[in-house]
Coordinates of C-alpha atoms in Angstrom, one line a residue:
X1 CA 1.4 -15.7 -45.0
X2 CA 1.3 -13.2 -47.8
X3 CA 2.4 -9.6 -47.3
X4 CA -1.1 -8.0 -47.1
X5 CA -2.2 -10.5 -44.5
X6 CA 1.0 -9.9 -42.4
X7 CA 0.5 -6.1 -42.8
X8 CA -3.0 -6.6 -41.5
X9 CA -1.8 -8.4 -38.4
X10 CA 0.7 -5.6 -37.6
X11 CA -2.0 -2.9 -38.1
X12 CA -4.7 -4.8 -36.1
X13 CA -3.8 -3.2 -32.7
X14 CA -4.0 0.3 -34.2
X15 CA -7.3 -0.4 -35.7
X16 CA -8.8 -1.7 -32.5
X17 CA -9.2 1.3 -30.3
X18 CA -10.7 -0.8 -27.4
X19 CA -12.0 0.8 -24.3
X20 CA -10.4 2.3 -21.2
X21 CA -11.7 1.0 -17.8
X22 CA -9.7 3.5 -15.7
X23 CA -11.9 5.9 -13.7
X24 CA -12.1 9.5 -15.2
X25 CA -9.6 11.6 -13.3
X26 CA -10.9 14.6 -11.3
X27 CA -8.7 16.8 -9.3
X28 CA -9.8 16.7 -5.6
X29 CA -10.9 20.0 -4.1
X30 CA -8.2 21.7 -2.0
X31 CA -9.0 20.9 1.7
X32 CA -7.9 24.4 2.9
X33 CA -9.3 27.9 3.3
X34 CA -9.7 30.1 0.2
X35 CA -7.8 32.8 1.9
X36 CA -4.6 33.0 3.9
X37 CA -5.1 33.5 7.7
X38 CA -5.8 37.0 8.9
X39 CA -5.0 38.6 12.3
X40 CA -2.6 40.6 14.4
X41 CA 0.2 38.0 13.8
X42 CA 0.1 38.4 10.0
X43 CA 0.4 42.1 9.7
X44 CA -0.3 43.7 6.3
X45 CA -0.8 41.3 3.4
X46 CA 1.7 40.9 0.5
X47 CA 1.2 42.2 -3.1
X48 CA -1.6 39.9 -3.9
X49 CA -2.1 41.2 -7.4
X50 CA 1.5 40.6 -8.4
X51 CA 2.9 37.6 -10.2
X52 CA 3.4 34.4 -8.1
X53 CA 6.7 33.7 -6.3
X54 CA 7.1 30.6 -8.5
X55 CA 7.6 33.0 -11.4
X56 CA 10.5 34.7 -9.8
X57 CA 13.8 33.0 -10.7
X58 CA 16.2 32.5 -7.8
X59 CA 18.9 34.5 -9.4
X60 CA 16.5 37.5 -9.4
X61 CA 15.5 36.9 -5.8
X62 CA 19.0 36.4 -4.3
X63 CA 20.8 39.7 -4.7
X64 CA 24.3 38.9 -3.0
X65 CA 26.6 37.8 -5.8
X66 CA 28.7 35.5 -3.6
X67 CA 25.6 33.7 -2.5
X68 CA 24.4 33.4 -6.1
X69 CA 27.7 31.7 -7.0
X70 CA 27.5 29.4 -4.0
X71 CA 23.9 28.3 -4.9
X72 CA 25.0 27.7 -8.5
X73 CA 27.8 25.6 -7.2
X74 CA 25.5 23.5 -5.1
X75 CA 23.0 23.1 -7.9
X76 CA 25.8 21.6 -9.9
X77 CA 27.4 19.3 -7.3
X78 CA 24.9 18.5 -4.5
X79 CA 24.5 14.7 -4.4
X80 CA 20.8 14.7 -3.3
X81 CA 19.9 16.8 -6.3
X82 CA 22.0 14.6 -8.5
X83 CA 20.0 11.6 -7.2
X84 CA 16.8 13.3 -8.2
X85 CA 18.1 13.9 -11.7
X86 CA 19.0 10.2 -12.0
X87 CA 15.6 9.2 -10.7
X88 CA 14.1 11.2 -13.7
X89 CA 16.3 9.2 -16.1
X90 CA 15.2 6.0 -14.4
X91 CA 11.5 6.9 -14.5
X92 CA 11.9 7.9 -18.2
X93 CA 13.4 4.5 -19.0
X94 CA 10.6 2.7 -17.2
X95 CA 8.0 4.7 -19.1
X96 CA 9.8 3.7 -22.3
X97 CA 9.5 0.1 -21.4
X98 CA 5.8 0.4 -20.6
X99 CA 5.1 2.4 -23.7
X100 CA 6.8 -0.1 -25.9
X101 CA 4.3 -2.8 -24.9
X102 CA 1.6 -1.0 -26.8
X103 CA 3.3 -1.9 -30.1
X104 CA 4.2 -5.4 -31.5
X105 CA 7.8 -6.5 -31.1
X106 CA 9.1 -7.7 -34.5
X107 CA 12.0 -10.0 -34.5
X108 CA 14.1 -11.8 -37.2
X109 CA 14.9 -15.5 -36.8
X110 CA 17.1 -18.0 -38.5
X111 CA 17.4 -21.7 -37.6
X112 CA 18.6 -25.1 -38.6
X113 CA 17.0 -28.3 -37.4
X114 CA 19.0 -31.6 -37.9
X115 CA 18.0 -35.2 -36.8
X116 CA 19.4 -38.6 -37.5
X117 CA 17.2 -41.7 -38.1
X118 CA 18.9 -45.0 -37.1
X119 CA 19.0 -48.1 -39.2
X120 CA 16.4 -49.8 -37.2
X121 CA 13.9 -47.1 -37.8
X122 CA 14.7 -46.0 -41.4
X123 CA 12.2 -47.3 -44.0
X124 CA 15.0 -48.7 -46.2
X125 CA 17.0 -50.0 -43.2
X126 CA 19.7 -47.4 -43.9
X127 CA 20.4 -44.6 -41.4
X128 CA 19.6 -41.1 -42.7
X129 CA 20.1 -37.5 -41.6
X130 CA 17.4 -34.9 -42.2
X131 CA 18.0 -31.1 -42.2
X132 CA 15.7 -28.2 -42.3
X133 CA 16.6 -24.5 -42.6
X134 CA 14.3 -21.6 -41.9
X135 CA 14.4 -17.8 -41.8
X136 CA 11.7 -15.2 -41.2
X137 CA 10.2 -12.3 -39.2
X138 CA 7.7 -12.9 -36.4
X139 CA 5.7 -11.4 -33.6
X140 CA 5.7 -13.3 -30.3
X141 CA 2.7 -13.2 -27.9
X142 CA 1.6 -9.6 -28.6
X143 CA -1.4 -8.7 -26.4
X144 CA -4.2 -6.8 -28.2
X145 CA -5.1 -4.0 -25.9
X146 CA -8.8 -4.3 -26.1
X147 CA -9.6 -3.1 -22.5
X148 CA -6.9 -0.6 -22.0
X149 CA -4.6 -2.7 -19.8
X150 CA -1.4 -1.8 -21.6
X151 CA -2.4 1.8 -22.2
X152 CA -3.1 2.3 -18.5
X153 CA 0.2 0.7 -17.6
X154 CA 1.9 3.1 -19.9
X155 CA -0.2 6.0 -18.5
X156 CA 0.8 5.1 -14.9
X157 CA 4.5 5.0 -16.0
X158 CA 4.1 8.4 -17.7
X159 CA 2.6 10.0 -14.5
X160 CA 5.3 8.5 -12.4
X161 CA 7.9 10.1 -14.7
X162 CA 6.2 13.5 -14.5
X163 CA 6.2 13.0 -10.7
X164 CA 9.9 12.5 -10.5
X165 CA 10.4 15.7 -12.5
X166 CA 8.3 17.6 -10.0
X167 CA 10.2 15.9 -7.2
X168 CA 13.5 17.2 -8.8
X169 CA 12.0 20.7 -8.8
X170 CA 11.0 20.4 -5.2
X171 CA 14.5 19.2 -4.4
X172 CA 16.0 22.2 -6.1
X173 CA 13.7 24.6 -4.2
X174 CA 14.7 23.1 -0.9
X175 CA 18.4 23.2 -1.8
X176 CA 18.3 26.9 -2.8
X177 CA 16.6 27.8 0.5
X178 CA 18.9 25.5 2.6
X179 CA 22.1 27.0 1.0
X180 CA 20.8 30.6 1.6
X181 CA 19.7 29.9 5.2
X182 CA 23.0 28.1 6.0
X183 CA 24.9 31.1 4.5
X184 CA 22.9 33.5 6.6
X185 CA 23.4 31.3 9.8
X186 CA 27.1 31.4 9.2
X187 CA 27.1 35.2 8.9
X188 CA 25.1 35.5 12.1
X189 CA 27.4 33.2 14.0
X190 CA 30.5 35.0 12.7
X191 CA 28.9 38.2 14.1
X192 CA 28.2 36.5 17.4
X193 CA 31.7 35.3 17.5
X194 CA 33.0 38.9 16.9
X195 CA 30.7 40.2 19.6
X196 CA 32.0 37.6 22.1
X197 CA 35.6 38.6 21.2
X198 CA 34.8 42.3 21.7
X199 CA 33.1 41.6 25.0
X200 CA 36.1 39.6 26.1
X201 CA 38.5 42.4 25.3
X202 CA 36.3 44.9 27.1
X203 CA 35.9 42.7 30.2
X204 CA 39.6 41.9 30.4
X205 CA 40.2 45.7 30.6
X206 CA 37.6 46.0 33.5
X207 CA 39.1 43.0 35.2
X208 CA 42.6 44.5 35.0
X209 CA 41.4 47.7 36.4
X210 CA 39.6 45.9 39.2
X211 CA 42.7 43.8 40.0
X212 CA 44.9 47.0 40.2
X213 CA 42.4 48.5 42.6
X214 CA 42.3 45.4 44.7
X215 CA 46.2 45.2 44.8
X216 CA 46.2 48.8 45.8
X217 CA 43.7 48.1 48.6
X218 CA 41.2 50.5 47.1
X219 CA 38.5 47.9 46.7
X220 CA 37.6 44.5 48.1
X221 CA 38.2 41.3 46.2
X222 CA 34.4 41.2 45.3
X223 CA 34.7 43.6 42.4
X224 CA 37.7 41.7 41.0
X225 CA 36.0 38.3 41.2
X226 CA 32.8 39.7 39.6
X227 CA 34.8 41.1 36.8
X228 CA 36.5 37.8 36.3
X229 CA 33.2 35.9 36.0
X230 CA 32.3 38.2 33.1
X231 CA 35.7 37.5 31.4
X232 CA 35.2 33.7 31.8
X233 CA 31.7 33.9 30.5
X234 CA 32.8 35.8 27.3
X235 CA 35.7 33.3 26.9
X236 CA 33.3 30.4 27.0
X237 CA 31.1 32.1 24.4
X238 CA 34.1 32.6 22.2
X239 CA 34.9 28.8 22.2
X240 CA 31.2 28.1 21.7
X241 CA 30.8 30.3 18.6
X242 CA 34.2 29.3 17.2
X243 CA 33.0 25.7 17.1
X244 CA 29.6 26.8 15.7
X245 CA 31.2 28.8 12.9
X246 CA 33.3 25.7 11.9
X247 CA 30.1 23.6 12.0
X248 CA 28.3 26.1 9.7
X249 CA 31.0 25.9 7.2
X250 CA 30.8 22.2 7.2
X251 CA 27.2 22.4 6.6
X252 CA 27.7 24.6 3.6
X253 CA 30.4 22.3 2.2
X254 CA 28.0 19.3 2.4
X255 CA 25.2 21.3 0.7
X256 CA 27.5 22.5 -2.0
X257 CA 28.9 19.1 -2.6
X258 CA 32.5 20.6 -2.9
X259 CA 34.8 22.6 -0.8
X260 CA 33.5 26.2 -0.6
X261 CA 35.9 28.8 -1.9
X262 CA 36.7 31.4 0.9
X263 CA 35.7 34.2 -1.3
X264 CA 32.1 32.9 -1.4
X265 CA 31.6 32.9 2.3
X266 CA 29.9 35.8 4.1
X267 CA 31.9 38.7 5.0
X268 CA 31.1 41.5 7.6
X269 CA 27.8 42.0 9.4
X270 CA 24.7 40.0 8.7
X271 CA 22.6 41.6 6.0
X272 CA 19.6 40.5 4.0
X273 CA 20.5 38.8 0.8
X274 CA 17.1 39.2 -1.0
X275 CA 16.1 42.1 -3.2
X276 CA 12.3 42.1 -2.4
X277 CA 10.7 43.7 0.7
X278 CA 7.5 41.9 0.1
X279 CA 6.9 38.7 -1.8
X280 CA 3.7 38.3 -3.8
X281 CA 1.4 35.8 -2.0
X282 CA -1.5 35.2 -4.3
X283 CA -4.5 33.0 -3.3
X284 CA -4.0 29.5 -1.8
X285 CA -5.8 27.9 -4.8
X286 CA -3.4 29.5 -7.2
X287 CA -0.1 29.1 -5.1
X288 CA -0.4 25.7 -3.6
X289 CA -1.3 23.7 -6.6
X290 CA 1.8 25.1 -8.4
X291 CA 4.2 23.8 -5.8
X292 CA 6.3 21.0 -7.2
X293 CA 5.7 18.8 -4.1
X294 CA 1.9 19.2 -4.5
X295 CA 2.2 18.5 -8.2
X296 CA 4.3 15.4 -7.6
X297 CA 1.5 14.1 -5.1
X298 CA -1.1 14.7 -7.9
X299 CA 1.0 12.8 -10.4
X300 CA 1.0 9.9 -8.0
X301 CA -2.7 10.1 -7.7
X302 CA -3.1 10.0 -11.5
X303 CA -0.8 7.0 -11.7
X304 CA -2.9 5.3 -9.0
X305 CA -6.1 5.9 -11.0
X306 CA -4.5 4.5 -14.1
X307 CA -3.6 1.3 -12.2
X308 CA -7.3 0.8 -11.4
X309 CA -7.9 0.5 -15.1
X310 CA -5.1 -2.1 -15.3
X311 CA -6.8 -4.1 -12.4
X312 CA -10.2 -3.9 -14.0
X313 CA -8.9 -5.1 -17.3
X314 CA -7.8 -8.4 -15.7
X315 CA -11.5 -9.4 -15.4
X316 CA -11.9 -9.5 -19.1
X317 CA -10.5 -11.8 -21.9
X318 CA -7.0 -11.1 -23.1
X319 CA -6.0 -12.0 -26.7
X320 CA -2.5 -12.4 -27.8
X321 CA -1.0 -13.0 -31.2
X322 CA 1.9 -15.0 -32.3
X323 CA 2.8 -14.8 -36.0
X324 CA 5.7 -15.4 -38.3
X325 CA 6.4 -15.4 -42.1
X326 CA 9.5 -16.4 -44.0
X327 CA 11.1 -19.3 -45.8
X328 CA 11.8 -22.9 -45.1
X329 CA 13.8 -25.5 -47.0
X330 CA 15.5 -28.9 -46.6
X331 CA 18.7 -27.5 -48.1
X332 CA 20.4 -24.2 -47.3
X333 CA 20.8 -23.4 -51.0
X334 CA 17.0 -23.6 -51.5
X335 CA 16.1 -21.4 -48.5
X336 CA 14.9 -18.4 -50.5
X337 CA 13.9 -20.0 -53.8
X338 CA 10.4 -19.9 -55.2
X339 CA 7.9 -22.0 -53.4
X340 CA 9.9 -22.0 -50.1
X341 CA 7.5 -19.5 -48.4
X342 CA 6.1 -20.5 -44.9
X343 CA 4.0 -18.8 -42.4
X344 CA 2.3 -19.4 -39.1
X345 CA -0.5 -17.6 -37.2
X346 CA -1.4 -18.5 -33.6
X347 CA -4.0 -16.3 -31.9
X348 CA -4.8 -17.2 -28.4
X349 CA -7.5 -16.0 -26.0
X350 CA -7.5 -16.4 -22.2
X351 CA -10.7 -15.9 -20.3
X352 CA -10.4 -15.8 -16.4
X353 CA -13.0 -18.1 -14.9
X354 CA -11.8 -19.0 -11.4
X355 CA -8.9 -17.0 -9.9
X356 CA -9.8 -17.6 -6.2
X357 CA -10.4 -13.9 -5.8
X358 CA -7.1 -12.8 -6.9
X359 CA -8.3 -10.3 -9.5
X360 CA -10.8 -8.9 -7.1
X361 CA -8.1 -8.5 -4.5
X362 CA -5.8 -6.7 -7.0
X363 CA -8.6 -4.4 -7.8
X364 CA -9.1 -3.7 -4.1
X365 CA -5.4 -2.9 -3.8
X366 CA -5.5 -0.6 -6.7
X367 CA -8.5 1.3 -5.3
X368 CA -7.0 1.5 -1.9
X369 CA -3.7 2.8 -3.4
X370 CA -5.9 5.5 -5.2
X371 CA -7.6 6.4 -1.9
X372 CA -4.2 6.6 -0.2
X373 CA -2.9 8.9 -3.0
X374 CA -5.9 11.2 -2.5
X375 CA -5.2 11.4 1.2
X376 CA -1.5 12.1 0.5
X377 CA -2.4 14.8 -2.1
X378 CA -4.8 16.5 0.4
X379 CA -2.1 16.3 3.2
X380 CA 0.5 17.8 0.8
X381 CA -1.8 20.8 0.2
X382 CA -2.6 21.1 3.9
X383 CA 1.1 21.0 4.9
X384 CA 1.9 23.5 2.2
X385 CA -0.9 25.9 3.5
X386 CA 0.5 25.6 7.0
X387 CA 4.1 26.3 5.9
X388 CA 3.0 29.5 4.1
X389 CA 0.8 30.5 7.0
X390 CA 3.6 30.1 9.5
X391 CA 6.0 32.1 7.3
X392 CA 3.4 34.8 6.9
X393 CA 2.9 34.9 10.7
X394 CA 6.6 35.2 11.2
X395 CA 6.9 38.0 8.6
X396 CA 4.0 39.9 10.2
X397 CA 5.8 40.1 13.6
X398 CA 9.5 40.1 12.7
X399 CA 9.7 43.8 11.8
X400 CA 8.4 44.8 15.2
X401 CA 10.6 42.3 16.9
X402 CA 13.7 43.6 15.2
X403 CA 12.9 47.2 16.0
X404 CA 12.2 46.3 19.7
X405 CA 15.4 44.4 20.0
X406 CA 17.4 47.2 18.4
X407 CA 15.8 49.7 20.8
X408 CA 16.6 47.3 23.7
X409 CA 20.2 47.0 22.6
X410 CA 20.6 50.7 22.4
X411 CA 19.1 51.4 25.8
X412 CA 21.2 48.7 27.4
X413 CA 24.3 50.2 25.9
X414 CA 23.5 53.6 27.3
X415 CA 22.8 52.0 30.8
X416 CA 26.1 50.2 30.7
X417 CA 28.1 53.2 29.7
X418 CA 26.7 55.1 32.6
X419 CA 27.3 52.4 35.1
X420 CA 30.8 51.8 33.8
X421 CA 31.7 55.5 34.0
X422 CA 30.3 55.6 37.7
X423 CA 32.4 52.6 38.6
X424 CA 35.6 54.0 37.2
X425 CA 35.0 57.2 39.2
X426 CA 34.4 55.1 42.3
X427 CA 30.8 56.2 42.7
X428 CA 29.4 52.7 42.9
X429 CA 30.5 49.0 43.0
X430 CA 31.3 47.0 39.9
X431 CA 28.1 44.8 40.4
X432 CA 25.8 47.4 38.8
X433 CA 28.2 47.7 35.8
X434 CA 28.4 43.9 35.5
X435 CA 24.6 43.5 35.5
X436 CA 24.2 46.2 32.8
X437 CA 27.0 44.7 30.8
X438 CA 25.4 41.3 30.7
X439 CA 22.1 42.9 29.8
X440 CA 23.8 44.7 26.9
X441 CA 25.5 41.5 25.7
X442 CA 22.2 39.5 25.9
X443 CA 20.4 42.3 23.9
X444 CA 23.1 42.4 21.3
X445 CA 22.9 38.7 20.9
X446 CA 19.1 38.9 20.6
X447 CA 19.3 41.5 18.0
X448 CA 21.6 39.3 15.8
X449 CA 19.1 36.4 16.2
X450 CA 16.1 38.7 15.3
X451 CA 17.9 40.0 12.2
X452 CA 18.8 36.4 11.2
X453 CA 15.2 35.3 11.7
X454 CA 14.0 38.2 9.5
X455 CA 16.5 37.4 6.7
X456 CA 15.8 33.7 6.9
X457 CA 12.0 34.4 6.8
X458 CA 12.2 36.1 3.4
X459 CA 14.0 32.9 2.1
X460 CA 11.6 30.6 3.7
X461 CA 8.6 32.5 2.5
X462 CA 10.0 32.4 -1.1
X463 CA 10.5 28.7 -0.8
X464 CA 7.0 27.8 0.6
X465 CA 5.3 29.9 -2.0
X466 CA 6.9 27.7 -4.7
X467 CA 9.8 29.9 -5.8
X468 CA 13.4 28.7 -6.5
X469 CA 13.0 26.1 -9.2
X470 CA 13.7 28.3 -12.1

């Protein structure tokens, strides 16, 4: 084969544009309301005219420097996130394999063929040995992409690769929120533990006073035993929250992927770690389609659409080319001499005539996969809508809940102080003081829980609105 003919063979796939049998992709309509839910539970809406939460970097959203460093540590060492990164590398490699099929694979060959003819078969009755040497460049079974089969395989691989990138972003968003909420939970449980310790000390003092009065015969044993029940209840809570604090630290270690330095753990009372009182909400159509998990579902849908094109192409003829050009000689010394050129060109066409319904079945599978991907995409949007709506409902009521719980704790403390003072003066039994003390303890624990819920809600709302991947 001369050089011009061989070049034409190489250029043929690029000259044949072919056709694409994949359906034209159209983004499905979002199966949710155009507005977030309204009502008493949702309170006053957020800053809808502001930039989206997805545009707010997590370092700008998280204000506590210790938590920032802990999140950075987790982003570097968390094993789930590391798997997501490796999945991206794997998908990139798979896309590279699929894309390479669009171009002919050129290979160099060199070979020697030797055979011996025995005496009985040799024309002159004398055994001979024949040798042949060859060297050249060749293309093996390259398929002309006339109907878009290879291109659609490559497109499916590309969309899957993009999908793994979005999955990695979704994983990072979840990790940022999980670390922040685990950090806040640890701070709340440490505060609950301190409250149990303070309550135990206070109740031990009351118990010692009741015991001295009982020993002196000033009161019956009832007051002493009632005070003892309060001491034991506080001691039980101390043991419970001591174990819970340890479990919270273990959870942080798992999320971080390494041992968490003590200086990065929360210190003091539970406080909000975010710097924004109100996150921008935006409209569902703007917010939800930007969430990485929704984008990943859409990439899967686009890959499924491309696979329909692959299945449809199987109904049409496939043409493959095998070609080579080089030199051949009976002697190694004459391999590249003038007149030793050799070439071969083997086009092959395959036309499916009877496949027992296999091609139709593959097309049915591809179409079913596409329909499944549509349903999964719509479910991803609906789930995202619900997550945002739930977080907004929590935000709309948490302010009132915290204020009410704070007022309850304040009133309970005043009631307890009055009953405690009356008991110490002997004006009433310890039962009233005990009841009011338990009410105060419950109210204080409830206040810690309400403040934790409020702080966690800001983190959760930031996550479900698509923030945290930058």
